[in-house]
Amino acid sequence: MADLTKLTIAEARDALRKGDVTSVELTEACLSAIDAADALGAFVHKTPELALERAKAADARVAAGDAPDMCGIPVGIKDLFCTQGVASQAASKILEGFKPEYESTVSGQLRDAGAVMLGKLNMDEFAMGSSNETSTYGNAVNPWRAGNSDAALTPGGSSGGSASAVAADLCLAATGTDTGGSIRQPAAFTGIVGLKPTYGRCSRWGIVAFASSLDQAGPMTKTVRDAAIMGQAMMGHDAKDSTSADLPVPDFEAMLTGDIRGKVIGIPKEYRMDGMPDEIETLWADGTAMLKDAGAEIRDISLPHTKYALPAYYVIAPAEASSNLARYDGVRFGYRADLAPGDGITELYEKTRAEGFGAEVKRRVMIGTYVLSAGFYDAYYNRARRVRALIKGDFDKVFDEGVEAILTPATPSAAFELGKDVTDPVEMYLNDVFTVTVNLAGLPGVAVPTGTDRDGLPLGLQLIGRPWEEGELLNTAYALEQAAGFVAKPAQWW
Amino acid sequence: MSIDTDTAAKVAKLARIRGEDADLPALANEFNAILGFIEQLEEVDVEGVEPMVSVTPMRLSRREAVVTDGDQPAKVLSNAPDAREGFFAVPKVVE
């Protein structure tokens, strides 16, 4: 078979079962593609021996007729997931040399289902960023380029390495995590599908924590069907995460009928932002028309507190981060600063953290420290949590009124150039304006590529679903994907 | 609310992140930009709204108060920058 790396999960699964291809062949093809793609900066720790070992084991399972859907599928794992015996750094210098003695629940479920880990993927440091420029490994680069320009574009962030690797066919799919948009924004910037499940669907155990009340893992794939297959393998109850939902995970793939007749789709007026490019407006209107043509009922809705989602997020996420990142102290794992004669434990902490954390992480830890400090806790943190309740209330209301899914743009622009001088950190934060509401409300959201801009760069739309209804959401996404017929791929330059 | 360099230094101290004095004015400026953005929240009427504790209306599950893990000191210490005789080693804490 030609172009093994271009297969979807579903195609590879079927080919494996028919005996048309082996996992070792798929894995070797991906490993070659990865070695030829260092310019993308996507894979930051390669694990070829481990991959081939797992591929052989997967082939044995396939031969024995004991092969779950993910068995033998080569995937990339975001560096945020702890993987046993394999470097897991959250793209931070402070976790230099850290090789966990344990496997995260999600990557462990994939491993146990027979998926083949090819290596660890680049990301923003501790998942804090929207352009993959805060990584200690350097930038991940978008395989797409604008028109005839050879300027390097961001793959988005924080799951930038995952997005770049999937879009460039270095792996069949990848894991991502999403705290404010870190699966959906990079998926939209690279023309792939990214699913953030309902909060509680995927165990957070063994995933380096950023903001625990917002973090969710999810699949980043070439198609909606693949997101259904891989998502199902990643989800499920885990006693080791007390916020993990004890609910059955349905067969998502079986729910992909493409029939959305009569489904009520909300179009929120607050997502029409001032200064939004015409191309995004058009993309959104086109997507709305596609769902209508497929038989959905389109309804204008209002989510009045949308505007306050980003400011609330930039209180809550840094507050939780400042607490979660307190564990990086140079004592138990990772980097420790060299100390001067006479330095004590406080100098150990302060120097280790000053040298080990990058600028954006320090900024957020300090903002979090400030909003939680005595005298400001009520004014900032408690107020943000009240606003969060109102934002969730907006969604509850429209769902109660019969809306079954909500269609919005995924990002306010196409992928932008790497290295753009951002003097105001808030400017970068605006990338998440359409996605962050979903994390605050704990809802499932999926980015689907539906068009390109005038330079040929991919653009995506976001569908937001009711809690726990990933299956329904993916079916709507499937209908949108079918109607949009997005098939463009980046021209290989790397 | 405007952050001055003294406040920036105090926050850096609370966060246990060493900062150079020369960097404090820039840090204070960044804080002010972010806090200026956050201050939009003051426009929202939150009267009578409870701060959100949990985004899903599920109760945290309970379990028996028993030991479920442990007895693996070598694994616990395997990633320590400095481990000796079964302990994490740090500079002298008590004189």
Coordinates of C-alpha atoms in Angstrom, one line a residue:
Chain A
M1 CA 0.0 0.0 0.0
A2 CA 1.2 3.5 -0.9
D3 CA 1.3 6.4 1.5
L4 CA 0.7 4.5 4.7
T5 CA 1.2 7.6 6.8
K6 CA -1.8 9.3 5.0
L7 CA -4.3 6.7 6.2
T8 CA -7.0 7.5 8.7
I9 CA -7.4 5.4 11.8
A10 CA -10.5 3.8 10.3
E11 CA -8.7 3.0 7.1
A12 CA -5.7 1.6 8.9
R13 CA -7.8 -0.5 11.2
D14 CA -9.7 -2.0 8.4
A15 CA -6.5 -2.7 6.4
L16 CA -4.8 -4.3 9.5
R17 CA -7.8 -6.6 10.0
K18 CA -7.9 -7.6 6.3
G19 CA -4.2 -8.3 6.5
D20 CA -3.4 -5.7 3.8
V21 CA -0.8 -4.0 6.0
T22 CA 0.9 -4.7 9.3
S23 CA 1.4 -2.4 12.3
V24 CA 5.1 -2.7 11.8
E25 CA 4.8 -1.4 8.3
L26 CA 2.6 1.5 9.4
T27 CA 5.0 2.3 12.2
E28 CA 8.1 2.2 10.1
A29 CA 6.4 4.5 7.6
C30 CA 5.6 7.0 10.3
L31 CA 9.1 6.8 11.9
S32 CA 10.6 7.6 8.5
A33 CA 8.3 10.5 8.0
I34 CA 9.1 11.8 11.5
D35 CA 12.9 11.6 10.8
A36 CA 12.4 13.6 7.7
A37 CA 10.4 16.3 9.4
D38 CA 12.7 17.7 12.1
A39 CA 12.0 21.1 10.5
L40 CA 8.5 21.0 11.9
G41 CA 9.7 20.6 15.5
A42 CA 6.7 18.4 16.2
F43 CA 8.3 15.2 17.8
V44 CA 10.6 16.2 20.6
H45 CA 11.3 12.8 22.1
K46 CA 11.3 9.9 19.6
T47 CA 10.7 6.4 20.8
P48 CA 11.4 4.2 17.7
E49 CA 12.5 1.0 19.5
L50 CA 9.5 1.1 21.9
A51 CA 7.2 1.8 18.9
L52 CA 8.5 -1.2 16.9
E53 CA 8.2 -3.4 19.9
R54 CA 4.6 -2.4 20.4
A55 CA 3.8 -2.7 16.7
K56 CA 5.0 -6.3 16.7
A57 CA 2.8 -7.0 19.8
A58 CA -0.1 -5.3 18.0
D59 CA 0.4 -7.4 14.9
A60 CA 0.3 -10.5 17.1
R61 CA -3.0 -9.4 18.6
V62 CA -4.5 -8.6 15.1
A63 CA -3.4 -12.1 14.0
A64 CA -5.0 -13.6 17.1
G65 CA -8.3 -11.8 16.3
D66 CA -8.0 -9.8 19.6
A67 CA -7.6 -6.3 18.2
P68 CA -9.5 -3.3 19.5
D69 CA -10.0 -0.4 17.1
M70 CA -6.8 1.4 18.1
C71 CA -4.7 -1.8 17.9
G72 CA -1.6 -1.2 15.8
I73 CA -2.4 2.5 15.1
P74 CA 0.7 4.7 15.3
V75 CA 0.0 7.8 17.4
G76 CA 1.9 10.7 18.9
I77 CA 1.5 11.6 22.6
K78 CA 1.6 15.2 23.8
D79 CA 4.5 15.9 26.2
L80 CA 2.1 16.8 28.9
F81 CA 1.2 13.1 29.4
C82 CA 3.4 11.1 31.8
T83 CA 4.7 8.1 29.9
Q84 CA 6.5 5.3 31.8
G85 CA 10.2 5.4 31.3
V86 CA 9.9 8.1 28.5
A87 CA 10.8 11.7 29.0
S88 CA 7.7 13.7 30.0
Q89 CA 8.6 17.4 30.4
A90 CA 5.5 19.4 29.7
A91 CA 7.9 21.3 27.4
S92 CA 9.5 22.9 30.4
K93 CA 13.1 23.1 31.5
I94 CA 12.0 22.5 35.0
L95 CA 11.1 18.9 34.2
E96 CA 14.4 18.3 32.4
G97 CA 15.4 14.6 32.8
F98 CA 12.1 13.6 34.3
K99 CA 11.2 10.0 33.3
P100 CA 8.0 9.0 35.1
E101 CA 7.7 5.6 36.8
Y102 CA 4.1 5.5 35.8
E103 CA 1.8 5.9 32.8
S104 CA -1.1 8.4 32.6
T105 CA -4.5 6.8 32.5
V106 CA -5.3 8.1 29.1
S107 CA -2.0 7.1 27.4
G108 CA -2.2 3.8 29.3
Q109 CA -5.7 3.1 27.9
L110 CA -4.4 3.8 24.4
R111 CA -1.3 1.5 25.0
D112 CA -3.5 -1.2 26.4
A113 CA -5.8 -1.0 23.4
G114 CA -2.7 -1.7 21.3
A115 CA -2.0 1.8 20.0
V116 CA 1.7 2.4 19.1
M117 CA 3.4 5.5 20.6
L118 CA 5.9 7.0 18.2
G119 CA 7.2 9.6 20.6
K120 CA 6.3 12.8 22.5
L121 CA 5.0 15.9 20.9
N122 CA 5.9 19.6 21.3
M123 CA 3.6 22.0 23.1
D124 CA 3.6 25.3 24.9
E125 CA 5.3 25.1 28.3
F126 CA 2.8 23.6 30.8
A127 CA 0.2 24.1 28.0
M128 CA 0.3 27.9 28.6
G129 CA 0.3 29.5 25.2
S130 CA -1.6 29.7 21.9
S131 CA 1.3 29.5 19.4
N132 CA 3.7 26.8 20.7
E133 CA 6.3 29.5 21.2
T134 CA 6.8 29.1 24.9
S135 CA 8.2 25.6 24.6
T136 CA 11.7 24.8 26.0
Y137 CA 12.2 22.7 22.9
G138 CA 11.7 25.7 20.5
N139 CA 8.8 26.3 18.2
A140 CA 6.6 23.7 16.5
V141 CA 5.9 24.8 12.9
N142 CA 2.7 24.6 10.9
P143 CA 3.1 22.4 7.8
W144 CA 0.8 24.9 6.0
R145 CA 2.2 28.0 4.4
A146 CA 0.3 31.1 3.2
G147 CA 0.2 31.3 -0.6
N148 CA 3.7 31.4 -2.0
S149 CA 5.2 32.8 1.2
D150 CA 7.9 30.7 2.9
A151 CA 7.3 32.4 6.3
A152 CA 7.0 29.9 9.2
L153 CA 3.5 29.9 10.6
T154 CA 2.4 28.8 14.1
P155 CA 0.5 25.5 14.3
G156 CA -1.4 27.1 17.3
G157 CA -1.1 26.0 20.9
S158 CA -0.8 24.6 23.2
S159 CA -1.1 21.3 21.4
G160 CA 1.0 22.7 18.5
G161 CA 3.2 19.6 18.0
S162 CA 0.2 17.3 18.0
A163 CA -1.5 19.4 15.3
S164 CA 1.6 19.8 13.2
A165 CA 2.3 16.0 13.3
V166 CA -1.2 15.0 12.4
A167 CA -1.5 17.6 9.6
A168 CA 1.9 16.6 8.1
D169 CA 1.0 12.9 8.3
L170 CA 3.8 12.0 10.7
C171 CA 1.4 9.9 12.7
L172 CA -2.2 8.8 12.2
A173 CA -3.5 10.8 15.2
A174 CA -2.3 12.4 18.4
T175 CA -3.4 13.2 21.9
G176 CA -4.0 16.7 22.9
T177 CA -5.1 18.5 26.0
D178 CA -7.4 21.6 26.2
T179 CA -7.7 24.0 29.1
G180 CA -8.9 27.1 27.1
G181 CA -8.8 25.9 23.5
S182 CA -5.5 24.0 23.2
I183 CA -7.0 21.2 21.2
R184 CA -9.5 23.1 19.1
Q185 CA -7.4 26.2 18.1
P186 CA -4.4 24.2 16.8
A187 CA -6.7 21.8 15.0
A188 CA -8.4 24.7 13.3
F189 CA -5.0 26.2 12.4
T190 CA -3.8 23.0 10.7
G191 CA -7.0 21.7 9.0
I192 CA -7.6 18.7 11.3
V193 CA -10.3 17.6 13.7
G194 CA -9.9 18.3 17.5
L195 CA -12.3 17.1 20.2
K196 CA -12.4 18.4 23.7
P197 CA -14.7 16.1 25.7
T198 CA -17.0 17.0 28.5
Y199 CA -15.1 17.8 31.7
G200 CA -14.7 14.5 33.5
R201 CA -14.8 12.2 30.5
C202 CA -11.1 11.6 30.3
S203 CA -9.1 10.9 33.4
R204 CA -6.6 13.7 34.3
W205 CA -4.5 11.2 36.3
G206 CA -0.9 11.3 35.1
I207 CA -1.4 14.4 32.9
V208 CA 0.8 17.3 34.1
A209 CA -1.8 19.6 35.7
F210 CA -2.3 23.2 34.5
A211 CA -5.7 24.3 35.7
S212 CA -7.4 21.3 37.2
S213 CA -11.0 22.5 36.9
L214 CA -10.6 23.2 33.1
D215 CA -8.1 20.6 31.8
Q216 CA -9.4 17.8 29.5
A217 CA -7.5 15.5 27.2
G218 CA -8.9 14.6 23.8
P219 CA -8.0 13.3 20.3
M220 CA -6.6 15.2 17.4
T221 CA -7.3 13.4 14.2
K222 CA -7.7 13.6 10.4
T223 CA -11.4 13.0 10.4
V224 CA -14.4 13.1 12.7
R225 CA -14.7 9.3 12.5
D226 CA -11.2 9.0 13.8
A227 CA -12.0 11.4 16.7
A228 CA -14.9 9.1 17.5
I229 CA -12.7 6.0 17.5
M230 CA -9.8 7.4 19.4
G231 CA -11.9 9.5 21.7
Q232 CA -13.8 6.4 22.8
A233 CA -10.5 4.7 23.6
M234 CA -9.3 7.6 25.7
M235 CA -12.5 8.1 27.8
G236 CA -13.9 6.3 30.7
H237 CA -14.1 6.3 34.5
D238 CA -10.9 6.2 36.5
A239 CA -11.0 5.9 40.3
K240 CA -7.6 7.7 40.4
D241 CA -9.2 11.0 39.3
S242 CA -12.0 12.0 41.7
T243 CA -13.5 14.2 39.0
S244 CA -13.7 11.4 36.5
A245 CA -17.3 10.7 35.5
D246 CA -18.7 7.2 36.3
L247 CA -20.7 7.1 33.2
P248 CA -20.7 4.5 30.3
V249 CA -18.9 5.6 27.1
P250 CA -21.1 4.9 24.1
D251 CA -20.0 3.5 20.8
F252 CA -19.4 6.9 19.2
E253 CA -18.5 5.5 15.7
A254 CA -21.9 3.7 15.6
M255 CA -23.6 7.0 16.2
L256 CA -22.1 8.6 13.0
T257 CA -25.2 8.4 10.8
G258 CA -24.8 11.9 9.3
D259 CA -28.6 12.3 9.9
I260 CA -29.2 15.6 11.7
R261 CA -32.7 16.3 10.4
G262 CA -34.7 18.3 13.0
K263 CA -31.7 18.9 15.2
V264 CA -31.7 22.4 16.7
I265 CA -28.5 24.3 16.2
G266 CA -27.9 27.6 18.0
I267 CA -26.0 30.5 16.5
P268 CA -24.9 32.8 19.3
K269 CA -24.9 36.5 18.4
E270 CA -22.2 37.3 20.9
Y271 CA -19.7 35.4 18.9
R272 CA -19.9 38.0 16.1
M273 CA -16.9 40.1 17.2
D274 CA -15.9 43.6 16.1
G275 CA -13.1 43.4 13.7
M276 CA -13.6 39.8 12.8
P277 CA -12.3 39.1 9.3
D278 CA -14.9 38.7 6.6
E279 CA -13.6 35.3 5.8
I280 CA -14.5 34.0 9.2
E281 CA -18.0 35.6 8.9
T282 CA -18.4 33.9 5.6
L283 CA -17.1 30.5 6.9
W284 CA -19.6 30.7 9.7
A285 CA -22.5 31.6 7.5
D286 CA -21.5 28.8 5.1
G287 CA -21.3 26.3 7.9
T288 CA -24.7 27.4 9.1
A289 CA -26.2 26.9 5.6
M290 CA -24.7 23.5 5.4
L291 CA -26.3 22.3 8.6
K292 CA -29.6 23.9 7.5
D293 CA -29.4 22.0 4.1
A294 CA -28.8 18.8 6.1
G295 CA -32.1 19.3 7.7
A296 CA -31.2 21.0 11.0
E297 CA -33.3 23.8 12.5
I298 CA -31.2 26.9 12.9
R299 CA -32.0 29.2 15.8
D300 CA -30.5 32.5 16.8
I301 CA -29.5 32.4 20.5
S302 CA -27.9 34.7 23.0
L303 CA -25.1 33.8 25.5
P304 CA -25.0 37.2 27.2
H305 CA -21.9 36.7 29.4
T306 CA -19.6 35.5 26.6
K307 CA -17.6 38.7 26.7
Y308 CA -16.5 38.0 30.3
A309 CA -15.2 34.5 29.6
L310 CA -11.6 35.4 28.8
P311 CA -11.2 37.7 31.7
A312 CA -12.7 35.1 34.1
Y313 CA -10.4 32.5 32.6
Y314 CA -7.3 34.7 33.1
V315 CA -8.2 34.7 36.8
I316 CA -9.2 31.1 37.3
A317 CA -6.6 29.4 35.2
P318 CA -3.5 31.3 36.6
A319 CA -4.9 30.8 40.1
E320 CA -5.1 27.1 39.7
A321 CA -1.8 27.0 37.9
S322 CA 0.0 28.9 40.7
S323 CA -1.2 26.2 43.1
N324 CA -0.5 23.2 40.8
L325 CA 3.0 24.4 39.8
A326 CA 4.0 24.9 43.4
R327 CA 5.3 21.3 43.3
Y328 CA 8.2 22.3 41.0
D329 CA 10.7 23.1 43.7
G330 CA 13.9 21.3 42.7
V331 CA 13.4 18.7 45.4
R332 CA 11.5 15.7 44.1
F333 CA 12.0 15.7 40.3
G334 CA 13.4 17.6 37.4
Y335 CA 15.7 20.6 37.4
R336 CA 17.6 22.0 40.4
A337 CA 19.6 25.2 40.2
D338 CA 23.2 25.3 41.2
L339 CA 23.4 27.0 44.6
A340 CA 26.0 29.4 46.0
P341 CA 27.8 28.8 49.3
G342 CA 25.4 29.7 52.1
D343 CA 22.2 29.3 50.1
G344 CA 19.4 27.7 52.0
I345 CA 16.1 26.1 51.1
T346 CA 14.4 29.3 50.0
E347 CA 17.2 30.1 47.6
L348 CA 16.9 26.6 46.3
Y349 CA 13.2 27.1 45.5
E350 CA 13.6 30.7 44.1
K351 CA 16.6 30.0 41.9
T352 CA 15.2 26.7 40.6
R353 CA 11.9 28.2 39.7
A354 CA 13.5 31.4 38.2
E355 CA 15.8 29.3 36.0
G356 CA 13.4 26.4 35.3
F357 CA 10.2 28.2 34.3
G358 CA 9.9 30.3 31.1
A359 CA 8.6 33.9 31.0
E360 CA 4.9 33.1 30.3
V361 CA 4.7 30.4 33.0
K362 CA 6.3 32.8 35.5
R363 CA 3.9 35.5 34.5
R364 CA 0.8 33.3 35.0
V365 CA 2.1 31.8 38.3
M366 CA 2.6 35.3 39.6
I367 CA -0.8 36.5 38.4
G368 CA -2.3 33.5 40.1
T369 CA -0.4 34.2 43.2
Y370 CA -1.6 37.8 43.2
V371 CA -5.3 37.1 42.6
L372 CA -5.3 34.5 45.4
S373 CA -3.4 36.7 47.9
A374 CA -4.9 38.1 51.0
G375 CA -7.1 41.1 50.2
F376 CA -7.7 40.2 46.5
Y377 CA -9.2 36.7 46.8
D378 CA -12.7 38.0 46.9
A379 CA -12.3 40.8 44.4
Y380 CA -10.6 38.6 41.7
Y381 CA -10.9 34.9 42.4
N382 CA -14.4 34.7 43.9
R383 CA -15.8 37.2 41.4
A384 CA -14.4 35.2 38.5
R385 CA -15.9 32.0 39.9
R386 CA -19.3 33.8 40.1
V387 CA -18.9 35.0 36.5
R388 CA -18.1 31.4 35.6
A389 CA -21.4 30.3 37.1
L390 CA -23.2 32.9 35.0
I391 CA -21.4 31.7 31.8
K392 CA -22.4 28.1 32.5
G393 CA -25.9 29.4 33.2
D394 CA -26.1 30.9 29.7
F395 CA -25.4 27.5 28.2
D396 CA -27.8 25.7 30.5
K397 CA -30.6 28.1 29.5
V398 CA -30.3 27.6 25.8
F399 CA -29.9 23.8 26.2
D400 CA -33.1 23.8 28.4
E401 CA -34.9 25.7 25.6
G402 CA -34.2 22.8 23.2
V403 CA -30.9 23.8 21.5
E404 CA -28.9 20.6 20.9
A405 CA -25.6 22.0 19.6
I406 CA -24.1 25.5 19.0
L407 CA -22.1 26.5 15.9
T408 CA -19.3 29.2 16.2
P409 CA -16.0 30.0 14.5
A410 CA -13.1 28.1 16.1
T411 CA -10.6 30.9 16.0
P412 CA -10.7 34.6 15.2
S413 CA -8.1 34.2 12.4
A414 CA -6.1 31.7 10.4
A415 CA -2.6 30.7 11.6
F416 CA -0.3 33.6 12.1
E417 CA 3.4 34.0 11.7
L418 CA 5.8 32.7 14.3
G419 CA 8.0 35.2 16.0
K420 CA 5.4 38.0 15.7
D421 CA 6.4 40.5 18.5
V422 CA 3.7 40.4 21.1
T423 CA 4.4 43.1 23.6
D424 CA 1.0 42.8 25.3
P425 CA 0.3 39.3 26.6
V426 CA -3.4 39.9 26.4
E427 CA -3.2 40.1 22.6
M428 CA -2.1 36.4 22.5
Y429 CA -4.9 35.5 24.9
L430 CA -7.6 36.6 22.4
N431 CA -6.9 33.5 20.3
D432 CA -9.0 31.6 22.7
V433 CA -12.0 34.0 22.6
F434 CA -14.4 31.4 21.0
T435 CA -13.1 28.3 22.8
V436 CA -12.6 29.3 26.4
T437 CA -16.3 29.5 27.2
V438 CA -16.6 25.8 26.6
N439 CA -13.9 25.0 29.2
L440 CA -15.5 27.3 31.8
A441 CA -18.8 25.5 31.3
G442 CA -17.3 22.1 31.2
L443 CA -18.9 21.2 27.8
P444 CA -17.7 19.1 24.9
G445 CA -16.5 21.0 21.8
V446 CA -15.1 20.0 18.5
A447 CA -13.2 21.9 15.8
V448 CA -13.9 20.8 12.2
P449 CA -12.0 22.1 9.2
T450 CA -14.5 23.6 6.7
G451 CA -12.7 26.0 4.4
T452 CA -9.6 28.0 3.6
D453 CA -8.8 31.7 3.6
R454 CA -7.5 33.7 0.6
D455 CA -4.0 32.5 1.2
G456 CA -5.1 28.8 1.2
L457 CA -4.8 28.4 4.9
P458 CA -7.3 26.2 6.7
L459 CA -10.1 27.6 8.8
G460 CA -12.3 25.7 11.2
L461 CA -15.7 25.9 12.8
Q462 CA -16.5 24.8 16.4
L463 CA -19.5 22.8 17.5
I464 CA -20.4 22.9 21.2
G465 CA -22.6 20.1 22.6
R466 CA -24.5 19.3 25.7
P467 CA -22.6 17.7 28.6
W468 CA -21.9 14.0 28.0
E469 CA -23.4 14.1 24.5
E470 CA -20.1 13.7 22.6
G471 CA -21.8 11.1 20.4
E472 CA -24.5 13.5 19.2
L473 CA -21.9 16.2 18.9
L474 CA -19.7 14.1 16.8
N475 CA -22.6 13.1 14.5
T476 CA -23.4 16.8 13.9
A477 CA -19.7 17.4 13.3
Y478 CA -19.7 14.4 10.9
A479 CA -22.6 16.0 8.9
L480 CA -20.7 19.3 8.8
E481 CA -17.6 17.5 7.6
Q482 CA -19.4 15.7 4.9
A483 CA -21.1 18.9 3.6
A484 CA -17.9 20.9 3.8
G485 CA -15.8 18.3 2.0
F486 CA -12.5 19.8 3.2
V487 CA -9.8 17.7 1.6
A488 CA -6.9 20.2 1.2
K489 CA -3.5 19.1 2.5
P490 CA -0.3 21.2 3.0
A491 CA 2.3 20.9 0.2
Q492 CA 5.4 19.2 1.6
W493 CA 8.3 21.7 2.0
W494 CA 10.0 20.1 5.0
Chain B
M1 CA -5.7 48.9 40.9
S2 CA -2.2 49.6 39.7
I3 CA 0.8 47.4 40.5
D4 CA 4.1 49.1 41.4
T5 CA 7.5 47.5 41.5
D6 CA 7.3 46.9 45.3
T7 CA 4.1 44.9 44.7
A8 CA 5.7 43.0 41.8
A9 CA 8.6 42.1 44.0
K10 CA 6.3 40.9 46.8
V11 CA 4.3 38.7 44.4
A12 CA 7.5 37.2 43.0
K13 CA 8.6 36.5 46.6
L14 CA 5.3 34.8 47.4
A15 CA 5.6 32.7 44.2
R16 CA 9.2 31.8 45.1
I17 CA 10.5 33.0 41.8
R18 CA 13.7 35.0 42.1
G19 CA 13.6 38.2 40.0
E20 CA 16.3 40.7 39.2
D21 CA 15.5 44.3 40.4
A22 CA 16.0 45.5 36.8
D23 CA 13.2 43.3 35.6
L24 CA 10.6 44.6 38.1
P25 CA 9.3 47.6 36.1
A26 CA 8.6 45.4 33.0
L27 CA 7.0 42.8 35.2
A28 CA 4.8 45.4 36.9
N29 CA 3.7 46.7 33.4
E30 CA 2.7 43.2 32.3
F31 CA 0.7 42.7 35.5
N32 CA -1.0 46.0 34.9
A33 CA -2.0 45.0 31.3
I34 CA -3.4 41.7 32.5
L35 CA -5.1 43.1 35.5
G36 CA -6.6 45.9 33.4
F37 CA -8.1 43.2 31.2
I38 CA -9.4 41.2 34.1
E39 CA -11.0 44.3 35.6
Q40 CA -13.8 44.0 33.0
L41 CA -15.3 41.5 35.5
E42 CA -16.3 44.4 37.7
E43 CA -19.0 45.3 35.1
V44 CA -20.9 42.1 35.8
D45 CA -23.8 42.0 38.3
V46 CA -22.9 38.9 40.4
E47 CA -25.3 39.7 43.2
G48 CA -26.7 36.5 44.6
V49 CA -24.6 34.2 42.4
E50 CA -22.7 31.5 44.2
P51 CA -19.0 31.1 43.1
M52 CA -18.7 27.9 41.1
V53 CA -17.1 25.0 42.9
S54 CA -17.6 22.2 40.5
V55 CA -18.5 22.5 36.8
T56 CA -20.4 19.2 36.7
P57 CA -23.2 18.6 39.2
M58 CA -21.7 15.3 40.3
R59 CA -20.7 14.5 43.8
L60 CA -17.1 13.5 44.4
S61 CA -17.0 9.8 45.0
R62 CA -16.0 8.4 48.3
R63 CA -14.0 5.3 49.1
E64 CA -12.8 3.4 52.2
A65 CA -10.0 5.2 54.0
V66 CA -7.4 2.5 53.4
V67 CA -3.9 2.4 52.0
T68 CA -4.1 1.7 48.2
D69 CA -0.5 2.4 47.2
G70 CA 3.0 2.7 48.6
D71 CA 6.0 0.6 49.5
Q72 CA 8.0 1.8 46.5
P73 CA 10.6 4.3 47.8
A74 CA 13.1 3.6 45.1
K75 CA 10.6 4.6 42.4
V76 CA 9.5 7.7 44.4
L77 CA 13.1 8.8 44.7
S78 CA 14.2 7.8 41.2
N79 CA 13.7 11.3 39.6
A80 CA 15.1 13.3 42.6
P81 CA 18.0 15.7 41.7
D82 CA 19.6 14.6 45.0
A83 CA 18.5 11.5 47.0
R84 CA 20.5 9.9 49.7
E85 CA 19.8 7.0 52.0
G86 CA 16.2 6.8 51.1
F87 CA 15.5 10.6 51.5
F88 CA 15.2 13.7 49.4
A89 CA 18.3 15.8 50.1
V90 CA 18.0 19.6 50.5
P91 CA 20.2 22.4 51.9
K92 CA 20.1 22.7 55.7
V93 CA 16.7 24.0 56.8
V94 CA 17.2 24.3 60.6
E95 CA 20.4 25.7 62.1

